[in-house]
Short mmCIF file of C-alpha atoms and ligand atoms in Angstrom, two decimals:
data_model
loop_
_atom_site.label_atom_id
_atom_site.label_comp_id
_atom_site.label_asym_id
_atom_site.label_seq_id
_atom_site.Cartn_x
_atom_site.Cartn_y
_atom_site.Cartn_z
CA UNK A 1 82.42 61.56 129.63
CA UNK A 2 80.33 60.01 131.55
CA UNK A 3 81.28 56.48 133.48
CA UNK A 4 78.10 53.46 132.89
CA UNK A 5 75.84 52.16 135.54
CA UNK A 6 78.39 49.59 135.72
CA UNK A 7 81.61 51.78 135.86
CA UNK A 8 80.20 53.70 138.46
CA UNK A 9 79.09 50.48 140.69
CA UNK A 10 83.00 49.15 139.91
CA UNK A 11 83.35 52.65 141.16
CA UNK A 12 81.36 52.81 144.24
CA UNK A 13 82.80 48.98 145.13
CA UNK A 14 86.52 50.15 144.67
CA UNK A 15 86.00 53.13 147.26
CA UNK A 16 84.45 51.13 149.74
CA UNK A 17 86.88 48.91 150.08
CA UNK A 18 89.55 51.21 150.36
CA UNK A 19 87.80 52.47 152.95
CA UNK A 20 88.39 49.08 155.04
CA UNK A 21 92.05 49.00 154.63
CA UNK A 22 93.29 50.79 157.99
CA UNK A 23 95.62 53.25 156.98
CA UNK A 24 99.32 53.49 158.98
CA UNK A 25 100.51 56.46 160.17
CA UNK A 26 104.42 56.25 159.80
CA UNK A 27 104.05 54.70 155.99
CA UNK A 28 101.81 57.87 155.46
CA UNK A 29 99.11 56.09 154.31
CA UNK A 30 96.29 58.31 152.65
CA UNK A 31 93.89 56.15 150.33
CA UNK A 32 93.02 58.70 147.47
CA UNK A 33 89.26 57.87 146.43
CA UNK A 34 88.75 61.17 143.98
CA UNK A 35 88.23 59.86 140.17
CA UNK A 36 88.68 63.16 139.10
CA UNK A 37 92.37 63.38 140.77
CA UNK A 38 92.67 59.30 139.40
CA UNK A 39 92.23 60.73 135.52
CA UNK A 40 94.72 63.74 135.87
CA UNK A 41 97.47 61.32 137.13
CA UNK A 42 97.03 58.86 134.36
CA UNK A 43 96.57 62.08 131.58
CA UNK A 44 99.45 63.73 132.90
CA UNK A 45 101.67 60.36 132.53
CA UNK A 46 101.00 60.38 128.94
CA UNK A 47 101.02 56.76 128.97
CA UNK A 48 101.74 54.39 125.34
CA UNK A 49 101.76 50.22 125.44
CA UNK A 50 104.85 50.71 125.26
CA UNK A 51 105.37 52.14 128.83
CA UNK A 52 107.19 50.76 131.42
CA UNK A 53 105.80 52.43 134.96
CA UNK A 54 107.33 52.50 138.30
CA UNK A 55 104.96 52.78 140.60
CA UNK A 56 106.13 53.91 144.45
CA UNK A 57 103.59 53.14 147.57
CA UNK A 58 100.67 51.61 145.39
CA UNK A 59 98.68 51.36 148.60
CA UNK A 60 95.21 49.97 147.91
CA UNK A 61 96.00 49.84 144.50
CA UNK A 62 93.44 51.96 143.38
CA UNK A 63 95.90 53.73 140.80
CA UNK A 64 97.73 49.97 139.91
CA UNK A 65 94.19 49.74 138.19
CA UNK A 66 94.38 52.51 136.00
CA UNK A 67 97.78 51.80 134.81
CA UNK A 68 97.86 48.33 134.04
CA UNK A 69 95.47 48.26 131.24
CA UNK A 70 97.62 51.43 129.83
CA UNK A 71 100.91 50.51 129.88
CA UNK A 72 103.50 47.20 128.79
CA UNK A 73 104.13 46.76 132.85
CA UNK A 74 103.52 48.37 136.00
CA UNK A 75 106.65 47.54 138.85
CA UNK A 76 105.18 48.74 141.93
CA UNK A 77 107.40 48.55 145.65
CA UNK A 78 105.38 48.86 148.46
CA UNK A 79 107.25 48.65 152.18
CA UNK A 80 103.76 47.46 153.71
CA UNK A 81 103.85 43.78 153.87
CA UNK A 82 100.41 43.87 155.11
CA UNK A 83 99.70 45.80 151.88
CA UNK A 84 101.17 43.48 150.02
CA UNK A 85 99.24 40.53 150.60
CA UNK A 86 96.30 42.30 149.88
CA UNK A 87 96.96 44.01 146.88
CA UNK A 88 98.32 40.53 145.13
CA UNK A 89 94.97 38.91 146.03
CA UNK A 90 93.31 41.93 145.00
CA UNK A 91 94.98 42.31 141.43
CA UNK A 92 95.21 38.42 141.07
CA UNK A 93 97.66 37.26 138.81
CA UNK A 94 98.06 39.81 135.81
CA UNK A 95 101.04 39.29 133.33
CA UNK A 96 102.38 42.70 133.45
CA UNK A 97 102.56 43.47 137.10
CA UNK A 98 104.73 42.47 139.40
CA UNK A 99 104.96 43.63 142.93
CA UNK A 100 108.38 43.84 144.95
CA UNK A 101 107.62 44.48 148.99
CA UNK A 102 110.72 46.87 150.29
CA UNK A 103 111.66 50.70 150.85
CA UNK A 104 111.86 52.41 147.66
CA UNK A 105 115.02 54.26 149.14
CA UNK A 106 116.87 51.40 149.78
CA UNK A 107 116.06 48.63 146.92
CA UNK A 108 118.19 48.80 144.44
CA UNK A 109 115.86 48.44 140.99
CA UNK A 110 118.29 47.22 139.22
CA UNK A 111 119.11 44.00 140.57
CA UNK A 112 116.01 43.28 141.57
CA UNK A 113 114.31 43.30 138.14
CA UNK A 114 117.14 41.33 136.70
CA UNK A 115 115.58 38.60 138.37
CA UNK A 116 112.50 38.94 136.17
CA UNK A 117 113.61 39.15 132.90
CA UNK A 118 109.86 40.15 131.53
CA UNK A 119 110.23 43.14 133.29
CA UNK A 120 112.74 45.87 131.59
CA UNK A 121 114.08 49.00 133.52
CA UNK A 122 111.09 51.51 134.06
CA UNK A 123 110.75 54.83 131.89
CA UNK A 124 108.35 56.35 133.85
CA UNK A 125 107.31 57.30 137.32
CA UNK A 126 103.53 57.49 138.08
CA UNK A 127 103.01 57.66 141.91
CA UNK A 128 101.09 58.81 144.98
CA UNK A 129 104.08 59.13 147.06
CA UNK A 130 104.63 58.89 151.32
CA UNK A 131 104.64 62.96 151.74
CA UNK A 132 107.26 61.87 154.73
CA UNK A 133 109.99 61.02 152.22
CA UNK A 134 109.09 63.44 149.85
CA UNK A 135 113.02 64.42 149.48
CA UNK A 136 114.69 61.68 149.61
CA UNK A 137 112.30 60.10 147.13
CA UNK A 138 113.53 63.42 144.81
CA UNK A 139 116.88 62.74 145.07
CA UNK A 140 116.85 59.03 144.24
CA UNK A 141 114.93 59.54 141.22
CA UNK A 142 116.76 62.56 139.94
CA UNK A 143 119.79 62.65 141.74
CA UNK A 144 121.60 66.36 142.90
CA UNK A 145 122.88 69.29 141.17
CA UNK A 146 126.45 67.60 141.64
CA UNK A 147 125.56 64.15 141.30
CA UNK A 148 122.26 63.98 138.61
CA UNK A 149 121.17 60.17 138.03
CA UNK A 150 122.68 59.30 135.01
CA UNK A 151 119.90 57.09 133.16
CA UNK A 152 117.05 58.58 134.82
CA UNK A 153 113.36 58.44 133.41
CA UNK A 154 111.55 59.94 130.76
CA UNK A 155 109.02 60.80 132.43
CA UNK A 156 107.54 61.55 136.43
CA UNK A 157 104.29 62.10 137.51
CA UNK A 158 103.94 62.75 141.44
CA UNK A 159 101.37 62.89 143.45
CA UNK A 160 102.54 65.47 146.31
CA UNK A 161 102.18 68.16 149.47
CA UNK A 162 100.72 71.06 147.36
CA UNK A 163 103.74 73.37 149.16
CA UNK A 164 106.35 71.21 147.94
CA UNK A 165 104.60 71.39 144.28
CA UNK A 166 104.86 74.99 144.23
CA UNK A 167 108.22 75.35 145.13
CA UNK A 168 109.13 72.61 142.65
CA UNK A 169 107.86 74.62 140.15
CA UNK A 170 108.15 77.57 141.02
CA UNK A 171 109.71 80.88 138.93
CA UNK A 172 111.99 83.49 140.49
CA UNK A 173 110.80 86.35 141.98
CA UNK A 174 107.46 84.46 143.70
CA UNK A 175 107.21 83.66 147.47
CA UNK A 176 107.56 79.64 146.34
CA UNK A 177 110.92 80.15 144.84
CA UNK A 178 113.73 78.54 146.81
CA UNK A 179 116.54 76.54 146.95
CA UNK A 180 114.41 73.31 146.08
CA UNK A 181 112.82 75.13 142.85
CA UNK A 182 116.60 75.92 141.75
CA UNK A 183 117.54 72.24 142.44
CA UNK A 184 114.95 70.42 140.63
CA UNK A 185 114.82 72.77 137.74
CA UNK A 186 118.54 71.88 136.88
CA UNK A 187 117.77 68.41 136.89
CA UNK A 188 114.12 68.63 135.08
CA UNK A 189 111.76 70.53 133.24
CA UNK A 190 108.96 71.02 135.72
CA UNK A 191 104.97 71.35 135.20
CA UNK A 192 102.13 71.68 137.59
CA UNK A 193 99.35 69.64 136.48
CA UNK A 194 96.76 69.95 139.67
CA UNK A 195 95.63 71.06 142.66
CA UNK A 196 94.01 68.34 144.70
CA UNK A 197 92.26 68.66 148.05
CA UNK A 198 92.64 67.24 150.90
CA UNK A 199 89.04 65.27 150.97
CA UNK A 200 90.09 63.87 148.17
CA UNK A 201 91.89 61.48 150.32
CA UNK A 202 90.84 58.62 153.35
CA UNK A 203 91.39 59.72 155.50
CA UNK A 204 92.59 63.39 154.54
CA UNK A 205 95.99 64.76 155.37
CA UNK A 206 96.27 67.75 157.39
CA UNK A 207 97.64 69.71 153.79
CA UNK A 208 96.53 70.22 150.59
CA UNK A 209 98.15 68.15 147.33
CA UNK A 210 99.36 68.56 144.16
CA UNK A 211 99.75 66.66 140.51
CA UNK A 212 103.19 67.63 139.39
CA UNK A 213 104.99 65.99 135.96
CA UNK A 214 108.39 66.82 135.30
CA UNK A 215 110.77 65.75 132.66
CA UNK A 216 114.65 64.90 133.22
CA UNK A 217 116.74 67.01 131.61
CA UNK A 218 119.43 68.63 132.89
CA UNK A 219 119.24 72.61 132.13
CA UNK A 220 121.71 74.14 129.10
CA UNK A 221 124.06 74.92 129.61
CA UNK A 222 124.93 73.35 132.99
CA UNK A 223 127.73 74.13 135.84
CA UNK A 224 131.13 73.66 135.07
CA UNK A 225 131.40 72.84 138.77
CA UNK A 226 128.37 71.31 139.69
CA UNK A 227 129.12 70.45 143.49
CA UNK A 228 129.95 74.47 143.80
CA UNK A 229 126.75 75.46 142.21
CA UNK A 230 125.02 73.72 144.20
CA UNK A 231 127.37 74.76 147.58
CA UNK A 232 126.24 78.48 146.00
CA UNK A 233 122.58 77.71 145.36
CA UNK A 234 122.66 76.36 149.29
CA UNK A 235 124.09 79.52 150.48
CA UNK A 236 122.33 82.19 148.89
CA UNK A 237 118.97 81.10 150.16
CA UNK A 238 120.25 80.07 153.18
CA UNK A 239 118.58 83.95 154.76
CA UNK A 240 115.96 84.19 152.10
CA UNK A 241 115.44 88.13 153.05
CA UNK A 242 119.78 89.06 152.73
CA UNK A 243 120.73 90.27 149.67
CA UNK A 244 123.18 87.36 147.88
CA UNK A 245 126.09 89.20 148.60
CA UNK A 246 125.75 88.95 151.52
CA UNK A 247 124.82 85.32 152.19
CA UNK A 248 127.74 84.81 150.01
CA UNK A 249 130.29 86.56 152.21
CA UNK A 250 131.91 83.32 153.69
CA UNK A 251 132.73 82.23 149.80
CA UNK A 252 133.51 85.30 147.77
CA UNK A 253 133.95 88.89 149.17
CA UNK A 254 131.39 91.76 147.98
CA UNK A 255 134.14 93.59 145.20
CA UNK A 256 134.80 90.08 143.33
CA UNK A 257 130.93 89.33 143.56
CA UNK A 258 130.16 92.87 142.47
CA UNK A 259 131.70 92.92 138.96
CA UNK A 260 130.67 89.71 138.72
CA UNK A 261 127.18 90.91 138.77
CA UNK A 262 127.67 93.21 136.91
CA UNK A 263 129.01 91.68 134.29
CA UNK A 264 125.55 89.39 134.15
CA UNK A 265 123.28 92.36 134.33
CA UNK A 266 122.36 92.01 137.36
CA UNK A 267 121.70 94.31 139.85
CA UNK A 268 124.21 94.39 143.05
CA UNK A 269 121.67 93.87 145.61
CA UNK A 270 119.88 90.96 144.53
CA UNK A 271 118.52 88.35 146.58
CA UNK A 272 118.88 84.55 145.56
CA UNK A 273 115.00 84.17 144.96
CA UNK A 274 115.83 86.83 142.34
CA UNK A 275 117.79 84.70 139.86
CA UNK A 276 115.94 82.79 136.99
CA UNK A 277 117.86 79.05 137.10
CA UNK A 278 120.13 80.10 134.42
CA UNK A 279 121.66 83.07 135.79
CA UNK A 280 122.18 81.02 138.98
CA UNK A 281 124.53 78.69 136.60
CA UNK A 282 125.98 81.66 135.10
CA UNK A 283 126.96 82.86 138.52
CA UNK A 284 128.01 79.48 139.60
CA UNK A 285 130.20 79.85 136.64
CA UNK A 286 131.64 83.36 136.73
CA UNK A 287 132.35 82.87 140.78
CA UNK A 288 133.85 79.78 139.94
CA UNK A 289 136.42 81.26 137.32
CA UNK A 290 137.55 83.96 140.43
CA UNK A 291 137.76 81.62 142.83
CA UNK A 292 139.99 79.17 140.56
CA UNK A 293 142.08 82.39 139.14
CA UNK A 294 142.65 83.45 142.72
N1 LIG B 301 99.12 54.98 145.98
C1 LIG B 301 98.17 54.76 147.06
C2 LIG B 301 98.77 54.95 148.46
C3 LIG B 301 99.43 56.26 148.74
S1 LIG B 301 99.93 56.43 150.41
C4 LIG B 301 96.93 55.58 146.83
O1 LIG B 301 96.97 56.44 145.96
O2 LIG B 301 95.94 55.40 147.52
C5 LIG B 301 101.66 56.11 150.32
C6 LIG B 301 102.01 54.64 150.08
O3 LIG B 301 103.43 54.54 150.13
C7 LIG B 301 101.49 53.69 151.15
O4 LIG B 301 100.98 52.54 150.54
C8 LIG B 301 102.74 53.34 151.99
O5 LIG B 301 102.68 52.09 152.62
C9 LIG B 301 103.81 53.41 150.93
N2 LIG B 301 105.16 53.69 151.45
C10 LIG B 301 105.52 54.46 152.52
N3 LIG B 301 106.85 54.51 152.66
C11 LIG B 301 107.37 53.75 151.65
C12 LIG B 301 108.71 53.41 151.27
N4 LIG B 301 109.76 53.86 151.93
N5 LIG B 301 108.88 52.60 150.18
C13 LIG B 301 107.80 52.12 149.48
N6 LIG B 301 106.52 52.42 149.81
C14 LIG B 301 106.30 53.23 150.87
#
């Protein structure tokens, strides 16, 4: 579909004036201006009126726009208070948006919303996030392997470093599958939406990006000792070319692993980028019953 004379002047006026907000360096501040990477976020988030959206580093706001119409609310935390002032003048005062200036790593949610009883918990995560906290932004959403978030959200669209998105998503057996890959896929089922280039940004980061959506969920069956799965998973791509038994060594000798392996089918020199995500729980769980019977 094509946009109107008039969408594409609201267009043309939206990207220019992104292009006078001076972007900071240690907020990693990219203004995306591509449409086309716009409508793949807001597809991929699947959005009903009945949404509630988090939205982490709105920036400019260009993506605020998109959601608000779409969704019951948009909560957005920016830790620019520069930012801030503009994008509340900018927006003006819409009923289902409210703003909160902080570091998404450190606010707690929670307590803050509770101040604004309009505004219910979030369900969903649509965001073009700092690339610099990229992991810790991971782990407060979802949580770890041994400690998952407990009422996480339905649904999170991210905006990221195309590298990360591939090992994210990533299956075994490809050069993207690592530790991370193992990780997330416990906690989520994981899609990649996009590709997205580098101009589409102002000013564009020295990497490409990436559309991801994933889906929390943790992975059936799970560990029956999650912190030592994930102790495991750490180890065993710790070399990524040693064969698991080896990285292993320091946790369970090579004739208790061996049986072990065999026992799952699989073969006694594999490497951890070998293991689908369920075989790595069904090792977790085997090692763990040896360890625990020794
Ligand atoms: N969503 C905007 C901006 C993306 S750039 C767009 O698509 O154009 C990343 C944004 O995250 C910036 O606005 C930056 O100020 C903000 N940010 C950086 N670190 C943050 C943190 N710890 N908590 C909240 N926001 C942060």
């Amino acid at each position: 579909m094509f946009p109107t004379n008039l969408q594409f002047l609201t267009i043309q006026i939206r990207l220019l004036y992104i292009m006078t907000i001076q972007p900071r360096k240690r907020f990693a501040q990219h203004w995306l201006r591509s449409e086309k990477a716009l409508n793949k976020i807001v597809q991929a988030a699947e959005l009903s009126d009945s949404d509630r959206i988090l939205e982490i580093g709105p920036g400019t706001g260009i993506l605020t726009h998109r959601l608000l119409p779409l969704a019951a609310s948009v909560v957005a935390v920016e830790i620019d208070r520069d930012l801030c002032q503009k994008l509340v003048k900018k927006i003006g005062r819409v009923e289902n948006f409210l703003l909160l200036q902080g570091d998404i790593l450190s606010l707690d949610l929670e307590t803050n919303l509770a101040q604004f009883p309009t505004f219910q918990n979030p369900n969903k995560v649509v965001a073009n996030i700092p690339y610099n906290i990229t992991g810790p932004i991971l782990e407060k959403l979802l949580g770890t392997i041994a400690q998952p978030v407990a009422n996480t959200y339905d649904l999170i669209v991210l905006l990221l470093q195309k590298e990360v998105a591939d090992r994210i998503c990533a299956q075994p057996d490809s050069k993207a599958y690592s530790s991370l890959s193992v990780k997330i896929q416990y906690l989520a089922k994981c899609e990649f939406i996009c590709d997205v280039p580098a101009k589409a940004f102002y000013p564009p980061p020295k990497v490409d990006s990436a559309v991801i959506r994933l889906r929390p969920q943790l992975i059936e069956p799970q560990a029956n000792n999650p912190k030592q799965m994930e102790t495991l998973v750490k180890l065993g791509f710790s070399s990524k070319r040693k064969m698991l038994r080896n990285n292993l060594k320091a946790v369970i000798e090579r004739d208790r692993l061996l049986p072990l392996l065999e026992k799952l089918k699989v073969n006694p020199q594999v490497r951890a980028e070998d293991l689908s995500v369920q075989q790595w729980v069904a090792l977790a769980n085997s090692i763990g019953e040896v360890i625990i019977n020794n």
